[in-house]
PDB file of C-alpha atoms in Angstrom:
ATOM      1  CA  UNK A  57     -74.293 121.639-225.951  1.00  0.00           C
ATOM      2  CA  UNK A  58     -76.601 120.694-228.800  1.00  0.00           C
ATOM      3  CA  UNK A  59     -76.572 117.428-230.720  1.00  0.00           C
ATOM      4  CA  UNK A  60     -77.154 117.264-234.462  1.00  0.00           C
ATOM      5  CA  UNK A  61     -77.717 113.777-235.856  1.00  0.00           C
ATOM      6  CA  UNK A  62     -76.027 112.847-239.070  1.00  0.00           C
ATOM      7  CA  UNK A  63     -72.705 114.601-239.600  1.00  0.00           C
ATOM      8  CA  UNK A  64     -71.863 117.235-242.171  1.00  0.00           C
ATOM      9  CA  UNK A  65     -68.427 117.072-243.755  1.00  0.00           C
ATOM     10  CA  UNK A  66     -68.213 113.386-244.605  1.00  0.00           C
ATOM     11  CA  UNK A  67     -71.853 113.015-245.633  1.00  0.00           C
ATOM     12  CA  UNK A  68     -75.163 111.991-244.168  1.00  0.00           C
ATOM     13  CA  UNK A  69     -75.174 108.385-242.976  1.00  0.00           C
ATOM     14  CA  UNK A  70     -78.971 108.436-242.750  1.00  0.00           C
ATOM     15  CA  UNK A  71     -80.219 108.793-246.356  1.00  0.00           C
ATOM     16  CA  UNK A  72     -83.882 108.973-245.349  1.00  0.00           C
ATOM     17  CA  UNK A  73     -83.285 112.525-244.077  1.00  0.00           C
ATOM     18  CA  UNK A  74     -83.245 114.489-247.310  1.00  0.00           C
ATOM     19  CA  UNK A  75     -83.255 118.191-248.062  1.00  0.00           C
ATOM     20  CA  UNK A  76     -86.673 119.821-248.215  1.00  0.00           C
ATOM     21  CA  UNK A  77     -87.110 121.026-251.790  1.00  0.00           C
ATOM     22  CA  UNK A  78     -90.870 120.524-251.760  1.00  0.00           C
ATOM     23  CA  UNK A  79     -91.826 124.193-251.531  1.00  0.00           C
ATOM     24  CA  UNK A  80     -89.752 125.252-254.535  1.00  0.00           C
ATOM     25  CA  UNK A  81     -89.375 122.027-256.553  1.00  0.00           C
ATOM     26  CA  UNK A  82     -91.963 122.994-259.179  1.00  0.00           C
ATOM     27  CA  UNK A  83     -90.347 126.430-259.563  1.00  0.00           C
ATOM     28  CA  UNK A  84     -86.882 124.955-260.035  1.00  0.00           C
ATOM     29  CA  UNK A  85     -88.186 122.337-262.476  1.00  0.00           C
ATOM     30  CA  UNK A  86     -89.856 125.073-264.531  1.00  0.00           C
ATOM     31  CA  UNK A  87     -86.594 127.016-264.806  1.00  0.00           C
ATOM     32  CA  UNK A  88     -84.770 123.803-265.655  1.00  0.00           C
ATOM     33  CA  UNK A  89     -87.264 123.104-268.450  1.00  0.00           C
ATOM     34  CA  UNK A  90     -86.752 126.611-269.809  1.00  0.00           C
ATOM     35  CA  UNK A  91     -83.006 126.103-269.966  1.00  0.00           C
ATOM     36  CA  UNK A  92     -83.453 122.700-271.629  1.00  0.00           C
ATOM     37  CA  UNK A  93     -85.850 124.061-274.267  1.00  0.00           C
ATOM     38  CA  UNK A  94     -83.577 126.993-275.072  1.00  0.00           C
ATOM     39  CA  UNK A  95     -80.565 124.664-275.257  1.00  0.00           C
ATOM     40  CA  UNK A  96     -82.339 122.311-277.648  1.00  0.00           C
ATOM     41  CA  UNK A  97     -83.541 125.223-279.795  1.00  0.00           C
ATOM     42  CA  UNK A  98     -79.899 126.298-280.028  1.00  0.00           C
ATOM     43  CA  UNK A  99     -79.037 122.797-281.249  1.00  0.00           C
ATOM     44  CA  UNK A 100     -76.708 122.029-278.328  1.00  0.00           C
ATOM     45  CA  UNK A 101     -76.316 118.776-276.436  1.00  0.00           C
ATOM     46  CA  UNK A 102     -75.902 118.901-272.657  1.00  0.00           C
ATOM     47  CA  UNK A 103     -72.200 118.166-273.101  1.00  0.00           C
ATOM     48  CA  UNK A 104     -71.745 120.946-275.684  1.00  0.00           C
ATOM     49  CA  UNK A 105     -73.741 123.432-273.616  1.00  0.00           C
ATOM     50  CA  UNK A 106     -71.807 122.567-270.437  1.00  0.00           C
ATOM     51  CA  UNK A 107     -68.535 123.279-272.222  1.00  0.00           C
ATOM     52  CA  UNK A 108     -69.834 126.614-273.514  1.00  0.00           C
ATOM     53  CA  UNK A 109     -70.925 127.864-270.086  1.00  0.00           C
ATOM     54  CA  UNK A 110     -67.972 126.383-268.198  1.00  0.00           C
ATOM     55  CA  UNK A 111     -69.813 123.912-265.964  1.00  0.00           C
ATOM     56  CA  UNK A 112     -69.916 120.114-265.734  1.00  0.00           C
ATOM     57  CA  UNK A 113     -72.371 118.099-267.795  1.00  0.00           C
ATOM     58  CA  UNK A 114     -73.732 116.462-264.618  1.00  0.00           C
ATOM     59  CA  UNK A 115     -74.489 119.857-263.101  1.00  0.00           C
ATOM     60  CA  UNK A 116     -76.359 121.001-266.235  1.00  0.00           C
ATOM     61  CA  UNK A 117     -78.368 117.766-266.136  1.00  0.00           C
ATOM     62  CA  UNK A 118     -79.244 118.312-262.490  1.00  0.00           C
ATOM     63  CA  UNK A 119     -80.322 121.922-263.168  1.00  0.00           C
ATOM     64  CA  UNK A 120     -82.506 120.917-266.106  1.00  0.00           C
ATOM     65  CA  UNK A 121     -84.212 118.300-263.917  1.00  0.00           C
ATOM     66  CA  UNK A 122     -84.800 120.818-261.131  1.00  0.00           C
ATOM     67  CA  UNK A 123     -82.483 118.969-258.742  1.00  0.00           C
ATOM     68  CA  UNK A 124     -79.886 121.737-258.521  1.00  0.00           C
ATOM     69  CA  UNK A 125     -80.439 125.436-257.916  1.00  0.00           C
ATOM     70  CA  UNK A 126     -78.924 127.464-260.796  1.00  0.00           C
ATOM     71  CA  UNK A 127     -76.551 130.132-259.508  1.00  0.00           C
ATOM     72  CA  UNK A 128     -76.558 133.639-260.971  1.00  0.00           C
ATOM     73  CA  UNK A 129     -73.263 132.987-262.795  1.00  0.00           C
ATOM     74  CA  UNK A 130     -74.781 130.018-264.620  1.00  0.00           C
ATOM     75  CA  UNK A 131     -77.872 132.022-265.542  1.00  0.00           C
ATOM     76  CA  UNK A 132     -75.704 134.835-266.918  1.00  0.00           C
ATOM     77  CA  UNK A 133     -73.613 132.389-268.943  1.00  0.00           C
ATOM     78  CA  UNK A 134     -76.766 130.693-270.233  1.00  0.00           C
ATOM     79  CA  UNK A 135     -78.173 134.056-271.292  1.00  0.00           C
ATOM     80  CA  UNK A 136     -75.075 134.699-273.368  1.00  0.00           C
ATOM     81  CA  UNK A 137     -74.817 131.277-274.968  1.00  0.00           C
ATOM     82  CA  UNK A 138     -78.551 130.738-275.609  1.00  0.00           C
ATOM     83  CA  UNK A 139     -79.479 134.357-276.444  1.00  0.00           C
ATOM     84  CA  UNK A 140     -82.342 134.142-273.941  1.00  0.00           C
ATOM     85  CA  UNK A 141     -83.114 137.907-274.132  1.00  0.00           C
ATOM     86  CA  UNK A 142     -83.296 138.363-270.383  1.00  0.00           C
ATOM     87  CA  UNK A 143     -85.656 135.433-269.753  1.00  0.00           C
ATOM     88  CA  UNK A 144     -83.255 133.486-267.526  1.00  0.00           C
ATOM     89  CA  UNK A 145     -81.452 136.247-265.650  1.00  0.00           C
ATOM     90  CA  UNK A 146     -84.835 137.698-264.703  1.00  0.00           C
ATOM     91  CA  UNK A 147     -85.387 134.665-262.489  1.00  0.00           C
ATOM     92  CA  UNK A 148     -82.215 135.155-260.410  1.00  0.00           C
ATOM     93  CA  UNK A 149     -83.813 137.288-257.683  1.00  0.00           C
ATOM     94  CA  UNK A 150     -86.835 134.988-257.495  1.00  0.00           C
ATOM     95  CA  UNK A 151     -84.532 132.007-257.003  1.00  0.00           C
ATOM     96  CA  UNK A 152     -82.715 133.718-254.136  1.00  0.00           C
ATOM     97  CA  UNK A 153     -85.993 134.561-252.397  1.00  0.00           C
ATOM     98  CA  UNK A 154     -87.315 131.038-252.907  1.00  0.00           C
ATOM     99  CA  UNK A 155     -84.163 129.511-251.459  1.00  0.00           C
ATOM    100  CA  UNK A 156     -84.360 131.712-248.364  1.00  0.00           C
ATOM    101  CA  UNK A 157     -88.037 130.952-247.852  1.00  0.00           C
ATOM    102  CA  UNK A 158     -87.856 127.191-248.281  1.00  0.00           C
ATOM    103  CA  UNK A 159     -84.401 126.648-246.677  1.00  0.00           C
ATOM    104  CA  UNK A 160     -83.388 124.407-249.527  1.00  0.00           C
ATOM    105  CA  UNK A 161     -79.706 124.258-248.821  1.00  0.00           C
ATOM    106  CA  UNK A 162     -79.313 121.786-245.982  1.00  0.00           C
ATOM    107  CA  UNK A 163     -80.924 118.663-244.526  1.00  0.00           C
ATOM    108  CA  UNK A 164     -82.983 119.064-241.380  1.00  0.00           C
ATOM    109  CA  UNK A 165     -80.305 117.640-239.072  1.00  0.00           C
ATOM    110  CA  UNK A 166     -77.601 119.998-240.380  1.00  0.00           C
ATOM    111  CA  UNK A 167     -79.496 123.295-240.416  1.00  0.00           C
ATOM    112  CA  UNK A 168     -78.627 124.285-236.847  1.00  0.00           C
ATOM    113  CA  UNK A 169     -74.886 124.253-237.601  1.00  0.00           C
ATOM    114  CA  UNK A 170     -75.238 125.497-241.181  1.00  0.00           C
ATOM    115  CA  UNK A 171     -77.248 128.515-240.071  1.00  0.00           C
ATOM    116  CA  UNK A 172     -74.579 129.526-237.549  1.00  0.00           C
ATOM    117  CA  UNK A 173     -71.780 128.904-240.053  1.00  0.00           C
ATOM    118  CA  UNK A 174     -73.465 131.120-242.650  1.00  0.00           C
ATOM    119  CA  UNK A 175     -73.333 134.145-240.347  1.00  0.00           C
ATOM    120  CA  UNK A 176     -69.929 133.452-238.827  1.00  0.00           C
ATOM    121  CA  UNK A 177     -67.466 136.306-238.367  1.00  0.00           C
ATOM    122  CA  UNK A 178     -64.612 133.817-237.817  1.00  0.00           C
ATOM    123  CA  UNK A 179     -64.253 130.163-238.779  1.00  0.00           C
ATOM    124  CA  UNK A 180     -61.294 127.894-237.916  1.00  0.00           C
ATOM    125  CA  UNK A 181     -61.134 124.265-238.971  1.00  0.00           C
ATOM    126  CA  UNK A 182     -58.897 121.281-238.140  1.00  0.00           C
ATOM    127  CA  UNK A 183     -59.410 118.510-240.721  1.00  0.00           C
ATOM    128  CA  UNK A 184     -57.763 115.184-240.003  1.00  0.00           C
ATOM    129  CA  UNK A 185     -59.319 112.906-242.614  1.00  0.00           C
ATOM    130  CA  UNK A 186     -60.613 114.705-245.706  1.00  0.00           C
ATOM    131  CA  UNK A 187     -60.833 118.115-247.336  1.00  0.00           C
ATOM    132  CA  UNK A 188     -62.956 120.586-245.325  1.00  0.00           C
ATOM    133  CA  UNK A 189     -66.479 120.917-246.724  1.00  0.00           C
ATOM    134  CA  UNK A 190     -66.074 124.617-247.447  1.00  0.00           C
ATOM    135  CA  UNK A 191     -63.016 123.859-249.595  1.00  0.00           C
ATOM    136  CA  UNK A 192     -64.214 120.784-251.455  1.00  0.00           C
ATOM    137  CA  UNK A 193     -64.553 120.922-255.228  1.00  0.00           C
ATOM    138  CA  UNK A 194     -67.859 119.758-256.646  1.00  0.00           C
ATOM    139  CA  UNK A 195     -66.398 116.494-257.947  1.00  0.00           C
ATOM    140  CA  UNK A 196     -64.597 115.803-254.656  1.00  0.00           C
ATOM    141  CA  UNK A 197     -67.839 116.356-252.726  1.00  0.00           C
ATOM    142  CA  UNK A 198     -69.663 114.072-255.145  1.00  0.00           C
ATOM    143  CA  UNK A 199     -67.044 111.355-254.588  1.00  0.00           C
ATOM    144  CA  UNK A 200     -67.416 111.708-250.796  1.00  0.00           C
ATOM    145  CA  UNK A 201     -71.191 111.314-250.940  1.00  0.00           C
ATOM    146  CA  UNK A 202     -71.080 108.456-253.440  1.00  0.00           C
ATOM    147  CA  UNK A 203     -68.940 106.364-251.108  1.00  0.00           C
ATOM    148  CA  UNK A 204     -71.364 106.694-248.183  1.00  0.00           C
ATOM    149  CA  UNK A 205     -72.603 103.457-246.609  1.00  0.00           C
ATOM    150  CA  UNK A 206     -75.413 102.570-246.912  1.00  0.00           C
ATOM    151  CA  UNK A 207     -75.333 103.907-250.464  1.00  0.00           C
ATOM    152  CA  UNK A 208     -77.236 107.097-251.300  1.00  0.00           C
ATOM    153  CA  UNK A 209     -79.349 107.393-254.431  1.00  0.00           C
ATOM    154  CA  UNK A 210     -77.901 109.486-257.246  1.00  0.00           C
ATOM    155  CA  UNK A 211     -80.646 112.066-256.682  1.00  0.00           C
ATOM    156  CA  UNK A 212     -79.725 112.347-253.004  1.00  0.00           C
ATOM    157  CA  UNK A 213     -76.037 112.608-253.889  1.00  0.00           C
ATOM    158  CA  UNK A 214     -76.724 115.543-256.223  1.00  0.00           C
ATOM    159  CA  UNK A 215     -78.894 117.215-253.606  1.00  0.00           C
ATOM    160  CA  UNK A 216     -76.137 116.870-251.016  1.00  0.00           C
ATOM    161  CA  UNK A 217     -73.532 118.220-253.445  1.00  0.00           C
ATOM    162  CA  UNK A 218     -75.729 121.216-254.226  1.00  0.00           C
ATOM    163  CA  UNK A 219     -76.093 121.979-250.515  1.00  0.00           C
ATOM    164  CA  UNK A 220     -72.341 121.758-249.972  1.00  0.00           C
ATOM    165  CA  UNK A 221     -71.562 124.056-252.891  1.00  0.00           C
ATOM    166  CA  UNK A 222     -74.149 126.564-251.640  1.00  0.00           C
ATOM    167  CA  UNK A 223     -72.427 126.669-248.239  1.00  0.00           C
ATOM    168  CA  UNK A 224     -69.297 127.933-249.960  1.00  0.00           C
ATOM    169  CA  UNK A 225     -70.970 131.253-250.737  1.00  0.00           C
ATOM    170  CA  UNK A 226     -69.684 132.406-247.356  1.00  0.00           C
ATOM    171  CA  UNK A 227     -66.168 132.459-248.846  1.00  0.00           C
ATOM    172  CA  UNK A 228     -67.118 135.116-251.407  1.00  0.00           C
ATOM    173  CA  UNK A 229     -68.906 137.576-249.135  1.00  0.00           C
ATOM    174  CA  UNK A 230     -67.555 140.979-248.209  1.00  0.00           C
ATOM    175  CA  UNK A 231     -66.567 142.102-245.662  1.00  0.00           C
ATOM    176  CA  UNK A 232     -64.897 138.701-245.498  1.00  0.00           C
ATOM    177  CA  UNK A 233     -64.969 136.608-242.346  1.00  0.00           C
ATOM    178  CA  UNK A 234     -61.695 135.457-240.797  1.00  0.00           C
ATOM    179  CA  UNK A 235     -60.896 131.971-242.086  1.00  0.00           C
ATOM    180  CA  UNK A 236     -58.158 129.475-241.222  1.00  0.00           C
ATOM    181  CA  UNK A 237     -57.718 125.781-241.917  1.00  0.00           C
ATOM    182  CA  UNK A 238     -55.188 123.270-240.635  1.00  0.00           C
ATOM    183  CA  UNK A 239     -55.296 120.103-242.753  1.00  0.00           C
ATOM    184  CA  UNK A 240     -53.486 116.880-242.015  1.00  0.00           C
ATOM    185  CA  UNK A 241     -50.927 116.014-244.699  1.00  0.00           C
ATOM    186  CA  UNK A 242     -52.533 112.574-245.126  1.00  0.00           C
ATOM    187  CA  UNK A 243     -55.514 114.323-246.723  1.00  0.00           C
ATOM    188  CA  UNK A 244     -53.223 115.433-249.562  1.00  0.00           C
ATOM    189  CA  UNK A 245     -52.300 111.812-250.324  1.00  0.00           C
ATOM    190  CA  UNK A 246     -55.854 110.456-250.205  1.00  0.00           C
ATOM    191  CA  UNK A 247     -56.957 110.322-253.872  1.00  0.00           C
ATOM    192  CA  UNK A 248     -60.703 110.326-253.317  1.00  0.00           C
ATOM    193  CA  UNK A 249     -62.538 110.312-256.640  1.00  0.00           C
ATOM    194  CA  UNK A 250     -59.439 109.391-258.666  1.00  0.00           C
ATOM    195  CA  UNK A 251     -56.388 111.253-260.026  1.00  0.00           C
ATOM    196  CA  UNK A 252     -58.224 114.068-261.840  1.00  0.00           C
ATOM    197  CA  UNK A 253     -60.471 114.844-258.875  1.00  0.00           C
ATOM    198  CA  UNK A 254     -57.512 114.658-256.519  1.00  0.00           C
ATOM    199  CA  UNK A 255     -55.470 117.090-258.625  1.00  0.00           C
ATOM    200  CA  UNK A 256     -58.329 119.555-258.857  1.00  0.00           C
ATOM    201  CA  UNK A 257     -58.734 119.435-255.050  1.00  0.00           C
ATOM    202  CA  UNK A 258     -55.031 120.184-254.536  1.00  0.00           C
ATOM    203  CA  UNK A 259     -55.385 123.135-256.927  1.00  0.00           C
ATOM    204  CA  UNK A 260     -58.377 124.313-254.895  1.00  0.00           C
ATOM    205  CA  UNK A 261     -56.223 124.260-251.746  1.00  0.00           C
ATOM    206  CA  UNK A 262     -53.636 126.407-253.528  1.00  0.00           C
ATOM    207  CA  UNK A 263     -56.286 128.867-254.653  1.00  0.00           C
ATOM    208  CA  UNK A 264     -57.621 129.255-251.116  1.00  0.00           C
ATOM    209  CA  UNK A 265     -54.154 129.495-249.598  1.00  0.00           C
ATOM    210  CA  UNK A 266     -53.296 132.339-251.960  1.00  0.00           C
ATOM    211  CA  UNK A 267     -56.491 134.276-251.213  1.00  0.00           C
ATOM    212  CA  UNK A 268     -56.166 137.362-249.033  1.00  0.00           C
ATOM    213  CA  UNK A 269     -57.745 136.885-245.619  1.00  0.00           C
ATOM    214  CA  UNK A 270     -57.609 133.084-245.741  1.00  0.00           C
ATOM    215  CA  UNK A 271     -54.944 130.949-244.043  1.00  0.00           C
ATOM    216  CA  UNK A 272     -54.261 127.338-244.959  1.00  0.00           C
ATOM    217  CA  UNK A 273     -51.652 125.211-243.171  1.00  0.00           C
ATOM    218  CA  UNK A 274     -50.642 121.581-243.553  1.00  0.00           C
ATOM    219  CA  UNK A 275     -49.845 119.394-240.544  1.00  0.00           C
ATOM    220  CA  UNK A 276     -46.871 117.138-241.470  1.00  0.00           C
ATOM    221  CA  UNK A 277     -47.364 113.427-240.938  1.00  0.00           C
ATOM    222  CA  UNK A 278     -43.828 113.091-239.564  1.00  0.00           C
ATOM    223  CA  UNK A 279     -44.415 115.436-236.617  1.00  0.00           C
ATOM    224  CA  UNK A 280     -43.500 113.807-233.331  1.00  0.00           C
ATOM    225  CA  UNK A 281     -46.455 115.605-231.700  1.00  0.00           C
ATOM    226  CA  UNK A 282     -49.916 116.341-233.068  1.00  0.00           C
ATOM    227  CA  UNK A 283     -52.555 118.013-230.864  1.00  0.00           C
ATOM    228  CA  UNK A 284     -55.378 116.905-233.158  1.00  0.00           C
ATOM    229  CA  UNK A 285     -55.258 113.145-232.775  1.00  0.00           C
ATOM    230  CA  UNK A 286     -58.673 113.066-231.112  1.00  0.00           C
ATOM    231  CA  UNK A 287     -60.302 114.006-234.453  1.00  0.00           C
ATOM    232  CA  UNK A 288     -61.475 116.913-236.549  1.00  0.00           C
ATOM    233  CA  UNK A 289     -63.301 119.950-235.144  1.00  0.00           C
ATOM    234  CA  UNK A 290     -64.332 123.496-235.963  1.00  0.00           C
ATOM    235  CA  UNK A 291     -64.444 126.762-234.064  1.00  0.00           C
ATOM    236  CA  UNK A 292     -66.648 129.577-235.309  1.00  0.00           C
ATOM    237  CA  UNK A 293     -67.948 132.892-234.037  1.00  0.00           C
ATOM    238  CA  UNK A 294     -71.497 133.736-235.182  1.00  0.00           C
ATOM    239  CA  UNK A 295     -72.502 137.395-235.334  1.00  0.00           C
ATOM    240  CA  UNK A 296     -73.605 138.588-231.911  1.00  0.00           C
ATOM    241  CA  UNK A 297     -72.843 135.248-230.240  1.00  0.00           C
ATOM    242  CA  UNK A 298     -69.895 133.720-228.389  1.00  0.00           C
ATOM    243  CA  UNK A 299     -67.470 131.380-230.083  1.00  0.00           C
ATOM    244  CA  UNK A 300     -68.847 127.887-230.605  1.00  0.00           C
ATOM    245  CA  UNK A 301     -67.301 124.511-231.411  1.00  0.00           C
ATOM    246  CA  UNK A 302     -68.523 121.750-233.692  1.00  0.00           C
ATOM    247  CA  UNK A 303     -67.512 118.067-233.654  1.00  0.00           C
ATOM    248  CA  UNK A 304     -68.453 115.102-235.825  1.00  0.00           C
ATOM    249  CA  UNK A 305     -68.089 111.397-235.011  1.00  0.00           C
ATOM    250  CA  UNK A 306     -69.626 108.866-237.384  1.00  0.00           C
ATOM    251  CA  UNK A 307     -73.415 109.524-237.346  1.00  0.00           C
ATOM    252  CA  UNK A 308     -73.326 112.278-234.710  1.00  0.00           C
ATOM    253  CA  UNK A 309     -72.659 115.997-235.008  1.00  0.00           C
ATOM    254  CA  UNK A 310     -72.401 118.103-231.862  1.00  0.00           C
ATOM    255  CA  UNK A 311     -72.377 121.839-231.256  1.00  0.00           C
ATOM    256  CA  UNK A 312     -70.172 122.811-228.318  1.00  0.00           C
ATOM    257  CA  UNK A 313     -71.408 125.866-226.429  1.00  0.00           C
ATOM    258  CA  UNK A 314     -69.966 125.233-222.976  1.00  0.00           C
ATOM    259  CA  UNK A 315     -67.398 127.998-222.405  1.00  0.00           C
ATOM    260  CA  UNK A 316     -64.778 125.709-220.856  1.00  0.00           C
ATOM    261  CA  UNK A 317     -65.015 123.123-223.652  1.00  0.00           C
ATOM    262  CA  UNK A 318     -64.750 125.876-226.267  1.00  0.00           C
ATOM    263  CA  UNK A 319     -61.689 127.275-224.456  1.00  0.00           C
ATOM    264  CA  UNK A 320     -60.009 123.883-224.574  1.00  0.00           C
ATOM    265  CA  UNK A 321     -60.717 123.502-228.294  1.00  0.00           C
ATOM    266  CA  UNK A 322     -59.322 126.978-228.847  1.00  0.00           C
ATOM    267  CA  UNK A 323     -56.120 126.109-227.026  1.00  0.00           C
ATOM    268  CA  UNK A 324     -55.831 122.879-228.991  1.00  0.00           C
ATOM    269  CA  UNK A 325     -56.293 124.723-232.300  1.00  0.00           C
ATOM    270  CA  UNK A 326     -53.617 127.228-231.368  1.00  0.00           C
ATOM    271  CA  UNK A 327     -51.214 124.354-230.707  1.00  0.00           C
ATOM    272  CA  UNK A 328     -52.115 122.741-234.039  1.00  0.00           C
ATOM    273  CA  UNK A 329     -51.290 125.954-235.916  1.00  0.00           C
ATOM    274  CA  UNK A 330     -47.944 126.155-234.132  1.00  0.00           C
ATOM    275  CA  UNK A 331     -47.129 122.520-234.944  1.00  0.00           C
ATOM    276  CA  UNK A 332     -48.159 122.760-238.613  1.00  0.00           C
ATOM    277  CA  UNK A 333     -46.118 124.030-241.545  1.00  0.00           C
ATOM    278  CA  UNK A 334     -46.221 127.785-242.084  1.00  0.00           C
ATOM    279  CA  UNK A 335     -48.570 129.050-244.793  1.00  0.00           C
ATOM    280  CA  UNK A 336     -45.779 129.405-247.348  1.00  0.00           C
ATOM    281  CA  UNK A 337     -44.291 126.017-246.495  1.00  0.00           C
ATOM    282  CA  UNK A 338     -47.739 124.488-246.868  1.00  0.00           C
ATOM    283  CA  UNK A 339     -48.351 126.015-250.278  1.00  0.00           C
ATOM    284  CA  UNK A 340     -44.893 124.972-251.450  1.00  0.00           C
ATOM    285  CA  UNK A 341     -45.646 121.395-250.363  1.00  0.00           C
ATOM    286  CA  UNK A 342     -48.874 121.359-252.384  1.00  0.00           C
ATOM    287  CA  UNK A 343     -47.145 122.870-255.407  1.00  0.00           C
ATOM    288  CA  UNK A 344     -44.500 120.167-255.189  1.00  0.00           C
ATOM    289  CA  UNK A 345     -47.134 117.460-255.089  1.00  0.00           C
ATOM    290  CA  UNK A 346     -48.869 118.926-258.130  1.00  0.00           C
ATOM    291  CA  UNK A 347     -45.560 119.019-259.979  1.00  0.00           C
ATOM    292  CA  UNK A 348     -45.023 115.325-259.293  1.00  0.00           C
ATOM    293  CA  UNK A 349     -48.464 114.327-260.582  1.00  0.00           C
TER     294      UNK A 349
END
């Protein structure tokens, strides 16, 4: 088994280990300056521009400062709103190549797991305490990182959020991997980030649960038996490799490659799915909670 210091879903407890943006930072800052200049020439504030392109003001600020990698969708929206005449969208391919070359997405300690996750053919996740990283909204992820102890700087928080959002690209690829999540019902009641962030996260769960090829189940808190009381874990099958497990406890993340340990986690996950609400029951529960908010 391999050990990965830090932990991934709940945030890095060692803030000195930051993502390596050094190789592409000047490139990203240059693109951010271009967007800022075009925005100002158009007479738009960050808040007004964010509303026009459909993104948060904080994200636009991070992109303009070169702290966040602009996705193709943002570049396309910026082209339309700012009438950039192809200047911004022309950088999309260069950004993708730069990201691949510099490995900007994840901190050093998390890259081993993140690399395997990115090429997974199957991914199954039991989450006992908070929303799975792949399903977190941007604001929910930001709330998770902001509550880390010791506190992270705002720049580090935004870097971590960007990495988490980039991981979610795996959900949009085709052919789609096989995904399933079992989430403890207590997660639905935990209002991390406040009411608005909490509601948006519940809506995100509904969106995922209604997506073809993705299965989301809720484990009721009133079950007399729960096979996941030892904590959260993941099972994933990378392309061309055997199924692997992943565990996190406080500041330690651990890849499980021993066949017997993986078999036991697999059996445990199967029991969790049997004990949890069905998919439809789970979605109905979330819809009911949204209706009561």
